Short mmCIF file of N, CA and C in Angstrom, two decimals:
data_model
loop_
_atom_site.label_atom_id
_atom_site.label_comp_id
_atom_site.label_asym_id
_atom_site.label_seq_id
_atom_site.Cartn_x
_atom_site.Cartn_y
_atom_site.Cartn_z
N MET O 1 4.76 -16.92 -136.44
CA MET O 1 4.93 -15.48 -136.61
C MET O 1 6.06 -15.01 -135.70
N PRO O 2 7.09 -14.38 -136.25
CA PRO O 2 8.19 -13.90 -135.43
C PRO O 2 7.77 -12.75 -134.54
N SER O 3 8.50 -12.58 -133.47
CA SER O 3 8.25 -11.47 -132.56
C SER O 3 8.81 -10.18 -133.17
N TYR O 4 8.11 -9.08 -133.00
CA TYR O 4 8.57 -7.80 -133.54
C TYR O 4 8.89 -6.84 -132.41
N LYS O 5 9.49 -7.35 -131.34
CA LYS O 5 9.90 -6.49 -130.23
C LYS O 5 11.17 -5.74 -130.64
N PRO O 6 11.30 -4.49 -130.19
CA PRO O 6 12.50 -3.72 -130.57
C PRO O 6 13.76 -4.31 -129.95
N HIS O 7 14.87 -4.15 -130.65
CA HIS O 7 16.16 -4.56 -130.13
C HIS O 7 16.58 -3.58 -129.03
N CYS O 8 17.54 -3.98 -128.27
CA CYS O 8 18.07 -3.10 -127.22
C CYS O 8 18.62 -1.84 -127.87
N ARG O 9 18.15 -0.69 -127.45
CA ARG O 9 18.59 0.57 -128.04
C ARG O 9 19.31 1.41 -127.00
N ASN O 10 20.06 0.76 -126.14
CA ASN O 10 20.77 1.44 -125.07
C ASN O 10 22.11 1.93 -125.58
N TRP O 11 22.25 3.26 -125.68
CA TRP O 11 23.51 3.84 -126.18
C TRP O 11 24.63 3.71 -125.16
N GLU O 12 24.30 3.55 -123.91
CA GLU O 12 25.30 3.47 -122.86
C GLU O 12 25.80 2.03 -122.71
N HIS O 13 26.25 1.45 -123.78
CA HIS O 13 26.73 0.07 -123.75
C HIS O 13 28.01 0.01 -122.93
N PRO O 14 28.14 -0.98 -122.02
CA PRO O 14 29.32 -1.03 -121.14
C PRO O 14 30.65 -1.18 -121.87
N SER O 15 30.64 -1.74 -123.08
CA SER O 15 31.91 -1.93 -123.79
C SER O 15 32.29 -0.74 -124.66
N LEU O 16 31.48 0.31 -124.70
CA LEU O 16 31.78 1.46 -125.54
C LEU O 16 33.17 2.05 -125.27
N PRO O 17 33.58 2.23 -124.02
CA PRO O 17 34.93 2.78 -123.77
C PRO O 17 36.05 1.88 -124.29
N ASP O 18 35.78 0.60 -124.48
CA ASP O 18 36.80 -0.32 -125.02
C ASP O 18 37.02 -0.09 -126.52
N HIS O 19 36.05 0.54 -127.17
CA HIS O 19 36.10 0.70 -128.62
C HIS O 19 36.44 2.12 -129.07
N THR O 20 36.17 3.11 -128.21
CA THR O 20 36.41 4.49 -128.61
C THR O 20 36.55 5.38 -127.39
N ALA O 21 37.26 6.48 -127.58
CA ALA O 21 37.39 7.47 -126.50
C ALA O 21 36.25 8.47 -126.56
N LEU O 22 35.42 8.40 -127.59
CA LEU O 22 34.30 9.32 -127.74
C LEU O 22 33.19 8.98 -126.74
N THR O 23 32.51 10.02 -126.30
CA THR O 23 31.35 9.81 -125.42
C THR O 23 30.13 9.53 -126.28
N THR O 24 29.08 9.08 -125.64
CA THR O 24 27.82 8.83 -126.35
C THR O 24 27.32 10.11 -127.01
N ALA O 25 27.40 11.23 -126.31
CA ALA O 25 26.95 12.52 -126.85
C ALA O 25 27.78 12.92 -128.08
N GLN O 26 29.07 12.67 -128.04
CA GLN O 26 29.93 13.00 -129.18
C GLN O 26 29.58 12.13 -130.40
N ILE O 27 29.33 10.87 -130.16
CA ILE O 27 28.94 9.98 -131.26
C ILE O 27 27.62 10.44 -131.87
N ALA O 28 26.66 10.79 -131.02
CA ALA O 28 25.36 11.28 -131.51
C ALA O 28 25.54 12.57 -132.31
N ASP O 29 26.39 13.47 -131.84
CA ASP O 29 26.65 14.73 -132.56
C ASP O 29 27.28 14.45 -133.93
N LEU O 30 28.25 13.54 -133.97
CA LEU O 30 28.89 13.19 -135.24
C LEU O 30 27.90 12.57 -136.22
N LEU O 31 27.07 11.67 -135.73
CA LEU O 31 26.05 11.06 -136.60
C LEU O 31 25.09 12.12 -137.13
N ASN O 32 24.67 13.01 -136.24
CA ASN O 32 23.78 14.10 -136.64
C ASN O 32 24.42 14.94 -137.74
N PHE O 33 25.69 15.28 -137.57
CA PHE O 33 26.40 16.08 -138.57
C PHE O 33 26.48 15.34 -139.91
N VAL O 34 26.87 14.07 -139.87
CA VAL O 34 27.02 13.28 -141.10
C VAL O 34 25.67 13.12 -141.80
N LEU O 35 24.63 12.90 -141.04
CA LEU O 35 23.32 12.64 -141.65
C LEU O 35 22.58 13.91 -142.07
N ARG O 36 22.93 15.04 -141.52
CA ARG O 36 22.23 16.29 -141.86
C ARG O 36 23.01 17.16 -142.83
N SER O 37 24.27 16.89 -143.05
CA SER O 37 25.09 17.68 -143.98
C SER O 37 25.10 16.97 -145.33
N ILE O 38 24.04 17.19 -146.07
CA ILE O 38 23.87 16.44 -147.31
C ILE O 38 23.86 17.42 -148.49
N TYR O 39 25.04 17.65 -149.02
CA TYR O 39 25.17 18.54 -150.17
C TYR O 39 25.66 17.73 -151.36
N PHE O 40 25.21 18.12 -152.53
CA PHE O 40 25.68 17.46 -153.74
C PHE O 40 25.73 18.47 -154.88
N GLN O 41 26.52 18.14 -155.87
CA GLN O 41 26.66 19.02 -157.02
C GLN O 41 26.00 18.37 -158.22
N TYR O 42 25.24 19.17 -158.96
CA TYR O 42 24.61 18.69 -160.18
C TYR O 42 24.62 19.81 -161.20
N ASN O 43 25.14 19.54 -162.35
CA ASN O 43 25.12 20.49 -163.45
C ASN O 43 25.75 21.83 -163.07
N GLY O 44 26.82 21.77 -162.27
CA GLY O 44 27.54 22.97 -161.89
C GLY O 44 26.97 23.72 -160.70
N SER O 45 25.84 23.30 -160.17
CA SER O 45 25.24 23.97 -159.02
C SER O 45 25.30 23.06 -157.80
N ILE O 46 25.37 23.66 -156.61
CA ILE O 46 25.41 22.90 -155.36
C ILE O 46 24.03 22.95 -154.72
N TYR O 47 23.55 21.78 -154.30
CA TYR O 47 22.23 21.65 -153.70
C TYR O 47 22.34 21.02 -152.32
N GLU O 48 21.34 21.28 -151.49
CA GLU O 48 21.24 20.61 -150.20
C GLU O 48 20.04 19.68 -150.24
N GLN O 49 20.29 18.42 -149.93
CA GLN O 49 19.20 17.44 -149.90
C GLN O 49 18.33 17.74 -148.69
N GLN O 50 17.01 17.75 -148.89
CA GLN O 50 16.09 18.14 -147.82
C GLN O 50 15.61 16.97 -146.97
N GLU O 51 15.54 15.78 -147.54
CA GLU O 51 15.02 14.63 -146.80
C GLU O 51 15.86 13.40 -147.08
N GLY O 52 15.81 12.47 -146.16
CA GLY O 52 16.46 11.18 -146.35
C GLY O 52 17.94 11.23 -146.03
N ALA O 53 18.55 10.08 -146.14
CA ALA O 53 19.98 9.94 -145.88
C ALA O 53 20.74 10.05 -147.20
N ALA O 54 21.97 10.50 -147.10
CA ALA O 54 22.77 10.73 -148.31
C ALA O 54 23.11 9.42 -149.01
N LEU O 55 22.94 9.42 -150.32
CA LEU O 55 23.34 8.27 -151.11
C LEU O 55 24.86 8.18 -151.09
N GLY O 56 25.37 6.97 -150.98
CA GLY O 56 26.80 6.77 -150.98
C GLY O 56 27.46 6.92 -149.62
N ASN O 57 26.73 7.39 -148.64
CA ASN O 57 27.26 7.54 -147.29
C ASN O 57 27.14 6.19 -146.58
N LEU O 58 28.25 5.66 -146.06
CA LEU O 58 28.23 4.34 -145.43
C LEU O 58 27.30 4.28 -144.23
N VAL O 59 27.16 5.37 -143.50
CA VAL O 59 26.28 5.39 -142.34
C VAL O 59 24.82 5.33 -142.77
N SER O 60 24.51 5.83 -143.96
CA SER O 60 23.12 5.86 -144.44
C SER O 60 22.50 4.48 -144.50
N VAL O 61 23.26 3.49 -144.92
CA VAL O 61 22.74 2.13 -145.02
C VAL O 61 22.33 1.62 -143.65
N ILE O 62 23.17 1.85 -142.66
CA ILE O 62 22.88 1.39 -141.30
C ILE O 62 21.65 2.10 -140.75
N ILE O 63 21.61 3.41 -140.91
CA ILE O 63 20.49 4.20 -140.41
C ILE O 63 19.19 3.80 -141.13
N ALA O 64 19.26 3.59 -142.44
CA ALA O 64 18.07 3.17 -143.18
C ALA O 64 17.55 1.83 -142.69
N ASN O 65 18.46 0.89 -142.44
CA ASN O 65 18.03 -0.42 -141.92
C ASN O 65 17.41 -0.29 -140.54
N LEU O 66 18.00 0.52 -139.67
CA LEU O 66 17.43 0.74 -138.34
C LEU O 66 16.05 1.39 -138.45
N TYR O 67 15.93 2.38 -139.33
CA TYR O 67 14.64 3.05 -139.49
C TYR O 67 13.59 2.08 -140.02
N MET O 68 13.96 1.29 -141.02
CA MET O 68 12.99 0.37 -141.61
C MET O 68 12.57 -0.72 -140.61
N GLU O 69 13.46 -1.09 -139.72
CA GLU O 69 13.08 -2.04 -138.67
C GLU O 69 11.98 -1.45 -137.80
N SER O 70 12.16 -0.20 -137.41
CA SER O 70 11.15 0.48 -136.61
C SER O 70 9.86 0.68 -137.41
N PHE O 71 10.00 1.07 -138.67
CA PHE O 71 8.85 1.27 -139.56
C PHE O 71 8.03 -0.03 -139.67
N GLU O 72 8.73 -1.13 -139.93
CA GLU O 72 8.05 -2.42 -140.07
C GLU O 72 7.38 -2.84 -138.78
N GLU O 73 8.07 -2.65 -137.66
CA GLU O 73 7.50 -3.02 -136.37
C GLU O 73 6.18 -2.29 -136.14
N GLN O 74 6.18 -0.99 -136.40
CA GLN O 74 4.97 -0.20 -136.21
C GLN O 74 3.87 -0.65 -137.18
N ALA O 75 4.23 -0.84 -138.44
CA ALA O 75 3.24 -1.22 -139.45
C ALA O 75 2.64 -2.60 -139.17
N ILE O 76 3.48 -3.55 -138.81
CA ILE O 76 3.00 -4.91 -138.61
C ILE O 76 2.19 -5.04 -137.33
N THR O 77 2.64 -4.41 -136.26
CA THR O 77 1.89 -4.52 -135.00
C THR O 77 0.56 -3.77 -135.05
N SER O 78 0.41 -2.83 -135.98
CA SER O 78 -0.85 -2.09 -136.07
C SER O 78 -1.83 -2.72 -137.06
N LEU O 79 -1.47 -3.85 -137.67
CA LEU O 79 -2.39 -4.55 -138.56
C LEU O 79 -3.52 -5.17 -137.75
N SER O 80 -4.69 -5.30 -138.35
CA SER O 80 -5.82 -5.94 -137.68
C SER O 80 -5.84 -7.45 -137.92
N TYR O 81 -4.87 -7.96 -138.64
CA TYR O 81 -4.75 -9.40 -138.91
C TYR O 81 -3.28 -9.78 -138.80
N LYS O 82 -3.01 -11.06 -138.79
CA LYS O 82 -1.64 -11.55 -138.63
C LYS O 82 -1.06 -11.96 -139.98
N LEU O 83 0.22 -11.66 -140.16
CA LEU O 83 0.95 -12.14 -141.33
C LEU O 83 1.43 -13.56 -141.04
N ARG O 84 1.47 -14.37 -142.06
CA ARG O 84 1.98 -15.73 -141.86
C ARG O 84 3.51 -15.72 -141.84
N ILE O 85 4.11 -14.91 -142.72
CA ILE O 85 5.57 -14.78 -142.78
C ILE O 85 5.91 -13.35 -143.16
N TRP O 86 6.96 -12.80 -142.54
CA TRP O 86 7.53 -11.51 -142.93
C TRP O 86 9.03 -11.63 -142.76
N LYS O 87 9.75 -11.65 -143.84
CA LYS O 87 11.21 -11.72 -143.81
C LYS O 87 11.75 -10.62 -144.70
N ARG O 88 12.76 -9.89 -144.21
CA ARG O 88 13.34 -8.80 -144.99
C ARG O 88 14.82 -9.05 -145.20
N TYR O 89 15.29 -8.73 -146.39
CA TYR O 89 16.70 -8.76 -146.72
C TYR O 89 17.00 -7.45 -147.44
N PHE O 90 17.65 -6.53 -146.76
CA PHE O 90 17.91 -5.17 -147.25
C PHE O 90 16.61 -4.50 -147.65
N ASP O 91 16.37 -4.29 -148.94
CA ASP O 91 15.16 -3.57 -149.33
C ASP O 91 14.11 -4.48 -149.97
N ASP O 92 14.22 -5.78 -149.78
CA ASP O 92 13.21 -6.72 -150.28
C ASP O 92 12.62 -7.49 -149.11
N THR O 93 11.35 -7.80 -149.22
CA THR O 93 10.72 -8.63 -148.19
C THR O 93 10.02 -9.81 -148.85
N PHE O 94 9.90 -10.86 -148.10
CA PHE O 94 9.11 -12.03 -148.50
C PHE O 94 8.01 -12.13 -147.46
N THR O 95 6.78 -12.01 -147.92
CA THR O 95 5.64 -11.98 -147.01
C THR O 95 4.58 -12.96 -147.48
N ILE O 96 3.99 -13.65 -146.54
CA ILE O 96 2.83 -14.47 -146.85
C ILE O 96 1.67 -13.89 -146.06
N VAL O 97 0.67 -13.46 -146.79
CA VAL O 97 -0.52 -12.85 -146.20
C VAL O 97 -1.73 -13.48 -146.88
N ASP O 98 -2.84 -13.60 -146.15
CA ASP O 98 -4.05 -14.17 -146.74
C ASP O 98 -4.48 -13.34 -147.94
N ARG O 99 -4.98 -14.02 -148.97
CA ARG O 99 -5.33 -13.34 -150.22
C ARG O 99 -6.30 -12.18 -150.04
N GLU O 100 -7.25 -12.32 -149.15
CA GLU O 100 -8.25 -11.26 -148.98
C GLU O 100 -7.65 -9.99 -148.37
N ASN O 101 -6.43 -10.06 -147.85
CA ASN O 101 -5.79 -8.90 -147.22
C ASN O 101 -4.67 -8.29 -148.06
N ILE O 102 -4.41 -8.81 -149.24
CA ILE O 102 -3.26 -8.36 -150.02
C ILE O 102 -3.31 -6.86 -150.33
N ASP O 103 -4.40 -6.40 -150.91
CA ASP O 103 -4.50 -4.98 -151.28
C ASP O 103 -4.49 -4.08 -150.04
N ASN O 104 -5.21 -4.50 -149.01
CA ASN O 104 -5.25 -3.74 -147.76
C ASN O 104 -3.86 -3.66 -147.13
N PHE O 105 -3.10 -4.74 -147.23
CA PHE O 105 -1.77 -4.80 -146.64
C PHE O 105 -0.84 -3.75 -147.27
N LEU O 106 -0.81 -3.69 -148.58
CA LEU O 106 0.04 -2.71 -149.26
C LEU O 106 -0.41 -1.28 -148.94
N GLN O 107 -1.71 -1.06 -148.94
CA GLN O 107 -2.24 0.26 -148.61
C GLN O 107 -1.86 0.65 -147.17
N HIS O 108 -1.94 -0.30 -146.26
CA HIS O 108 -1.57 -0.05 -144.86
C HIS O 108 -0.09 0.33 -144.74
N LEU O 109 0.78 -0.40 -145.42
CA LEU O 109 2.21 -0.10 -145.38
C LEU O 109 2.49 1.30 -145.92
N ASN O 110 1.86 1.64 -147.03
CA ASN O 110 2.11 2.94 -147.67
C ASN O 110 1.47 4.10 -146.94
N SER O 111 0.60 3.83 -145.98
CA SER O 111 -0.02 4.91 -145.21
C SER O 111 0.80 5.26 -143.97
N GLN O 112 1.90 4.56 -143.72
CA GLN O 112 2.68 4.76 -142.50
C GLN O 112 3.56 6.01 -142.54
N HIS O 113 4.05 6.37 -143.73
CA HIS O 113 4.95 7.53 -143.85
C HIS O 113 4.79 8.12 -145.24
N ARG O 114 4.67 9.44 -145.32
CA ARG O 114 4.39 10.09 -146.61
C ARG O 114 5.51 9.92 -147.63
N SER O 115 6.74 9.68 -147.19
CA SER O 115 7.86 9.56 -148.13
C SER O 115 8.22 8.13 -148.48
N ILE O 116 7.53 7.17 -147.91
CA ILE O 116 7.84 5.76 -148.19
C ILE O 116 6.70 5.17 -149.00
N CYS O 117 7.05 4.72 -150.20
CA CYS O 117 6.06 4.11 -151.09
C CYS O 117 6.60 2.74 -151.50
N LEU O 118 5.97 1.72 -150.98
CA LEU O 118 6.41 0.35 -151.27
C LEU O 118 5.61 -0.21 -152.44
N THR O 119 6.21 -1.13 -153.14
CA THR O 119 5.53 -1.83 -154.23
C THR O 119 5.46 -3.31 -153.87
N MET O 120 4.68 -4.04 -154.63
CA MET O 120 4.50 -5.45 -154.30
C MET O 120 4.39 -6.27 -155.58
N GLU O 121 5.01 -7.42 -155.54
CA GLU O 121 4.82 -8.42 -156.58
C GLU O 121 4.11 -9.60 -155.93
N THR O 122 3.11 -10.11 -156.59
CA THR O 122 2.41 -11.27 -156.05
C THR O 122 2.72 -12.49 -156.91
N GLU O 123 2.45 -13.65 -156.34
CA GLU O 123 2.73 -14.86 -157.09
C GLU O 123 1.90 -14.92 -158.35
N ASN O 124 2.49 -15.48 -159.38
CA ASN O 124 1.81 -15.66 -160.65
C ASN O 124 1.89 -17.14 -160.98
N ASP O 125 0.75 -17.81 -161.04
CA ASP O 125 0.71 -19.25 -161.30
C ASP O 125 1.55 -19.99 -160.26
N THR O 126 1.36 -19.64 -159.00
CA THR O 126 2.04 -20.21 -157.81
C THR O 126 3.55 -19.98 -157.80
N LYS O 127 4.06 -19.02 -158.59
CA LYS O 127 5.51 -18.74 -158.63
C LYS O 127 5.76 -17.26 -158.36
N LEU O 128 6.95 -17.00 -157.77
CA LEU O 128 7.35 -15.63 -157.46
C LEU O 128 8.85 -15.52 -157.54
N ALA O 129 9.35 -14.55 -158.30
CA ALA O 129 10.79 -14.29 -158.35
C ALA O 129 11.17 -13.50 -157.10
N LEU O 130 12.16 -13.99 -156.38
CA LEU O 130 12.57 -13.36 -155.14
C LEU O 130 14.08 -13.44 -155.04
N PHE O 131 14.74 -12.28 -154.97
CA PHE O 131 16.20 -12.20 -154.96
C PHE O 131 16.70 -12.89 -156.23
N ASP O 132 17.53 -13.89 -156.10
CA ASP O 132 17.98 -14.65 -157.27
C ASP O 132 17.37 -16.04 -157.26
N SER O 133 16.15 -16.14 -156.76
CA SER O 133 15.44 -17.42 -156.68
C SER O 133 14.07 -17.30 -157.31
N ALA O 134 13.58 -18.42 -157.78
CA ALA O 134 12.18 -18.51 -158.20
C ALA O 134 11.52 -19.43 -157.19
N VAL O 135 10.65 -18.86 -156.35
CA VAL O 135 9.98 -19.62 -155.31
C VAL O 135 8.62 -20.05 -155.85
N SER O 136 8.29 -21.31 -155.65
CA SER O 136 6.97 -21.78 -156.07
C SER O 136 6.30 -22.53 -154.93
N ARG O 137 4.98 -22.51 -154.96
CA ARG O 137 4.18 -23.17 -153.93
C ARG O 137 3.64 -24.47 -154.51
N ASP O 138 3.97 -25.58 -153.85
CA ASP O 138 3.48 -26.89 -154.30
C ASP O 138 2.01 -27.06 -153.95
N HIS O 139 1.41 -28.12 -154.49
CA HIS O 139 0.00 -28.39 -154.23
C HIS O 139 -0.27 -28.64 -152.74
N ASP O 140 0.74 -29.09 -151.99
CA ASP O 140 0.57 -29.33 -150.55
C ASP O 140 0.94 -28.10 -149.71
N GLY O 141 1.29 -26.98 -150.35
CA GLY O 141 1.58 -25.74 -149.64
C GLY O 141 3.04 -25.54 -149.31
N CYS O 142 3.91 -26.51 -149.60
CA CYS O 142 5.34 -26.35 -149.32
C CYS O 142 5.97 -25.42 -150.36
N LEU O 143 6.99 -24.70 -149.94
CA LEU O 143 7.69 -23.78 -150.82
C LEU O 143 8.95 -24.44 -151.35
N THR O 144 9.16 -24.34 -152.65
CA THR O 144 10.40 -24.83 -153.26
C THR O 144 10.96 -23.71 -154.11
N GLY O 145 12.21 -23.84 -154.48
CA GLY O 145 12.79 -22.79 -155.29
C GLY O 145 13.98 -23.28 -156.09
N ILE O 146 14.28 -22.55 -157.12
CA ILE O 146 15.48 -22.80 -157.93
C ILE O 146 16.18 -21.46 -158.14
N VAL O 147 17.43 -21.52 -158.52
CA VAL O 147 18.15 -20.29 -158.85
C VAL O 147 17.47 -19.68 -160.06
N TYR O 148 17.24 -18.38 -159.99
CA TYR O 148 16.50 -17.68 -161.04
C TYR O 148 17.37 -16.59 -161.64
N ARG O 149 17.35 -16.48 -162.93
CA ARG O 149 18.04 -15.40 -163.64
C ARG O 149 16.99 -14.60 -164.40
N LYS O 150 17.03 -13.29 -164.24
CA LYS O 150 16.09 -12.43 -164.95
C LYS O 150 16.34 -12.53 -166.44
N PRO O 151 15.32 -12.27 -167.27
CA PRO O 151 15.52 -12.31 -168.72
C PRO O 151 16.60 -11.36 -169.21
N THR O 152 16.88 -10.31 -168.45
CA THR O 152 17.91 -9.35 -168.85
C THR O 152 19.31 -9.76 -168.42
N GLN O 153 19.45 -10.91 -167.75
CA GLN O 153 20.75 -11.40 -167.28
C GLN O 153 21.68 -11.59 -168.48
N THR O 154 22.88 -11.02 -168.41
CA THR O 154 23.82 -11.09 -169.53
C THR O 154 25.01 -11.99 -169.24
N ASN O 155 25.15 -12.43 -167.98
CA ASN O 155 26.31 -13.23 -167.57
C ASN O 155 27.62 -12.51 -167.83
N GLN O 156 27.60 -11.19 -167.82
CA GLN O 156 28.82 -10.41 -167.97
C GLN O 156 29.29 -9.98 -166.59
N TYR O 157 30.54 -10.22 -166.33
CA TYR O 157 31.10 -9.91 -165.03
C TYR O 157 32.34 -9.06 -165.22
N LEU O 158 32.97 -8.69 -164.12
CA LEU O 158 34.17 -7.87 -164.20
C LEU O 158 35.26 -8.59 -164.98
N ALA O 159 35.91 -7.86 -165.85
CA ALA O 159 37.03 -8.43 -166.58
C ALA O 159 38.19 -8.63 -165.61
N TYR O 160 38.93 -9.69 -165.79
CA TYR O 160 40.02 -10.01 -164.88
C TYR O 160 41.07 -8.90 -164.85
N ASP O 161 41.26 -8.23 -165.97
CA ASP O 161 42.27 -7.17 -166.02
C ASP O 161 41.69 -5.78 -165.75
N SER O 162 40.49 -5.73 -165.14
CA SER O 162 39.89 -4.44 -164.81
C SER O 162 40.64 -3.81 -163.64
N HIS O 163 40.27 -2.61 -163.30
CA HIS O 163 40.97 -1.89 -162.22
C HIS O 163 40.36 -2.14 -160.86
N HIS O 164 39.73 -3.28 -160.68
CA HIS O 164 39.20 -3.66 -159.38
C HIS O 164 40.25 -4.45 -158.63
N PRO O 165 40.17 -4.47 -157.30
CA PRO O 165 41.15 -5.26 -156.53
C PRO O 165 41.12 -6.72 -156.98
N PRO O 166 42.28 -7.35 -157.14
CA PRO O 166 42.34 -8.75 -157.63
C PRO O 166 41.50 -9.70 -156.80
N LEU O 167 41.44 -9.51 -155.48
CA LEU O 167 40.66 -10.41 -154.64
C LEU O 167 39.18 -10.35 -154.99
N LYS O 168 38.69 -9.16 -155.31
CA LYS O 168 37.28 -9.00 -155.67
C LYS O 168 36.98 -9.72 -156.98
N VAL O 169 37.83 -9.59 -157.96
CA VAL O 169 37.64 -10.26 -159.24
C VAL O 169 37.69 -11.78 -159.06
N THR O 170 38.61 -12.28 -158.24
CA THR O 170 38.73 -13.71 -157.98
C THR O 170 37.47 -14.24 -157.31
N LYS O 171 36.95 -13.51 -156.32
CA LYS O 171 35.74 -13.95 -155.62
C LYS O 171 34.55 -14.00 -156.58
N ILE O 172 34.44 -13.02 -157.48
CA ILE O 172 33.34 -13.02 -158.43
C ILE O 172 33.46 -14.23 -159.36
N ARG O 173 34.67 -14.53 -159.82
CA ARG O 173 34.85 -15.69 -160.69
C ARG O 173 34.46 -16.99 -159.97
N LYS O 174 34.85 -17.13 -158.70
CA LYS O 174 34.50 -18.33 -157.94
C LYS O 174 32.99 -18.43 -157.76
N ALA O 175 32.35 -17.30 -157.46
CA ALA O 175 30.91 -17.31 -157.25
C ALA O 175 30.17 -17.67 -158.53
N THR O 176 30.62 -17.17 -159.67
CA THR O 176 29.92 -17.48 -160.91
C THR O 176 30.18 -18.92 -161.33
N ALA O 177 31.35 -19.46 -161.02
CA ALA O 177 31.62 -20.85 -161.37
C ALA O 177 30.77 -21.78 -160.53
N ALA O 178 30.42 -21.37 -159.31
CA ALA O 178 29.61 -22.21 -158.43
C ALA O 178 28.12 -22.06 -158.68
N SER O 179 27.71 -21.09 -159.48
CA SER O 179 26.28 -20.86 -159.73
C SER O 179 25.75 -21.81 -160.78
N GLU O 180 25.00 -22.76 -160.34
CA GLU O 180 24.37 -23.71 -161.26
C GLU O 180 22.88 -23.41 -161.30
N PRO O 181 22.30 -23.15 -162.46
CA PRO O 181 20.89 -22.78 -162.53
C PRO O 181 19.94 -23.90 -162.12
N GLU O 182 20.41 -25.13 -162.03
CA GLU O 182 19.52 -26.23 -161.69
C GLU O 182 19.50 -26.57 -160.20
N ILE O 183 20.22 -25.81 -159.38
CA ILE O 183 20.22 -26.07 -157.95
C ILE O 183 18.81 -25.85 -157.42
N GLU O 184 18.32 -26.78 -156.64
CA GLU O 184 16.98 -26.66 -156.08
C GLU O 184 17.07 -26.73 -154.57
N PHE O 185 16.22 -25.98 -153.89
CA PHE O 185 16.17 -26.06 -152.44
C PHE O 185 14.73 -26.26 -152.04
N LYS O 186 14.51 -26.81 -150.88
CA LYS O 186 13.17 -27.03 -150.37
C LYS O 186 13.06 -26.36 -149.02
N SER O 187 12.03 -25.59 -148.83
CA SER O 187 11.83 -24.86 -147.59
C SER O 187 11.10 -25.73 -146.58
N THR O 188 11.34 -25.46 -145.31
CA THR O 188 10.60 -26.14 -144.27
C THR O 188 9.29 -25.42 -143.99
N ALA O 189 9.14 -24.22 -144.54
CA ALA O 189 7.91 -23.46 -144.32
C ALA O 189 6.80 -24.02 -145.20
N ALA O 190 5.61 -23.99 -144.70
CA ALA O 190 4.46 -24.45 -145.48
C ALA O 190 3.35 -23.42 -145.33
N LEU O 191 2.62 -23.20 -146.39
CA LEU O 191 1.47 -22.30 -146.34
C LEU O 191 0.31 -23.04 -145.68
N LEU O 192 -0.39 -22.37 -144.80
CA LEU O 192 -1.52 -23.00 -144.10
C LEU O 192 -2.82 -22.75 -144.82
#
C-alpha cells in the first residue's frame, strides 16, 4: 500500500526568485483571479460559472490534479479498511479492493464532496478495460494485459494535410504505426 502523505506545499521555495520576479502573494493573487474569473458565452448571453475550474484554462488541470490528490488522501485515509492498490492517471484510477467492500468504497468516495460523483467499473469475467489496456486476472492472481481498443474505435486519425502542426501529425503517425494490438505485458503485482 503506497503512502498517502501530502507533498511539500511550501510556497516559499528557495528557487522561486530564480524563476520569477513575482512574490508568493502576487502569484497567489494571479491564481485567484484566473480561477475565480470564469465567464463564458452561450447562445448570445454571458454567464458566470459558479463552481469548479474553468474548462480550457491551462491552470485548471493543475489545480484539479492538486485538489484530487488532497481529496483522495482524505478519502483513503478515512477508510476503515485498506486498499490493496490505488493508482491514478488523470481522471482514471485502478483500484484493488476486497469484494465485500466494493459498494461501500464507492459510496464512501462519493460522500466526500457534494459536487464530486465518481463512477466505477468492476471486472467482468476476471477482465477490466483500463485506459487502452484490457487487464485480466490469472488463476494465480497475477495481472496481465493486452492493448485494448473500444468497439467504437475507428482508427481514424488526423489527416496529414490538416491544419495541425506537422510535428503533431508526424508523432501521431509514428504512434499508430507502433500500436500493435497483440502486445502483451505482465504485471509484477499480484492479487492476494
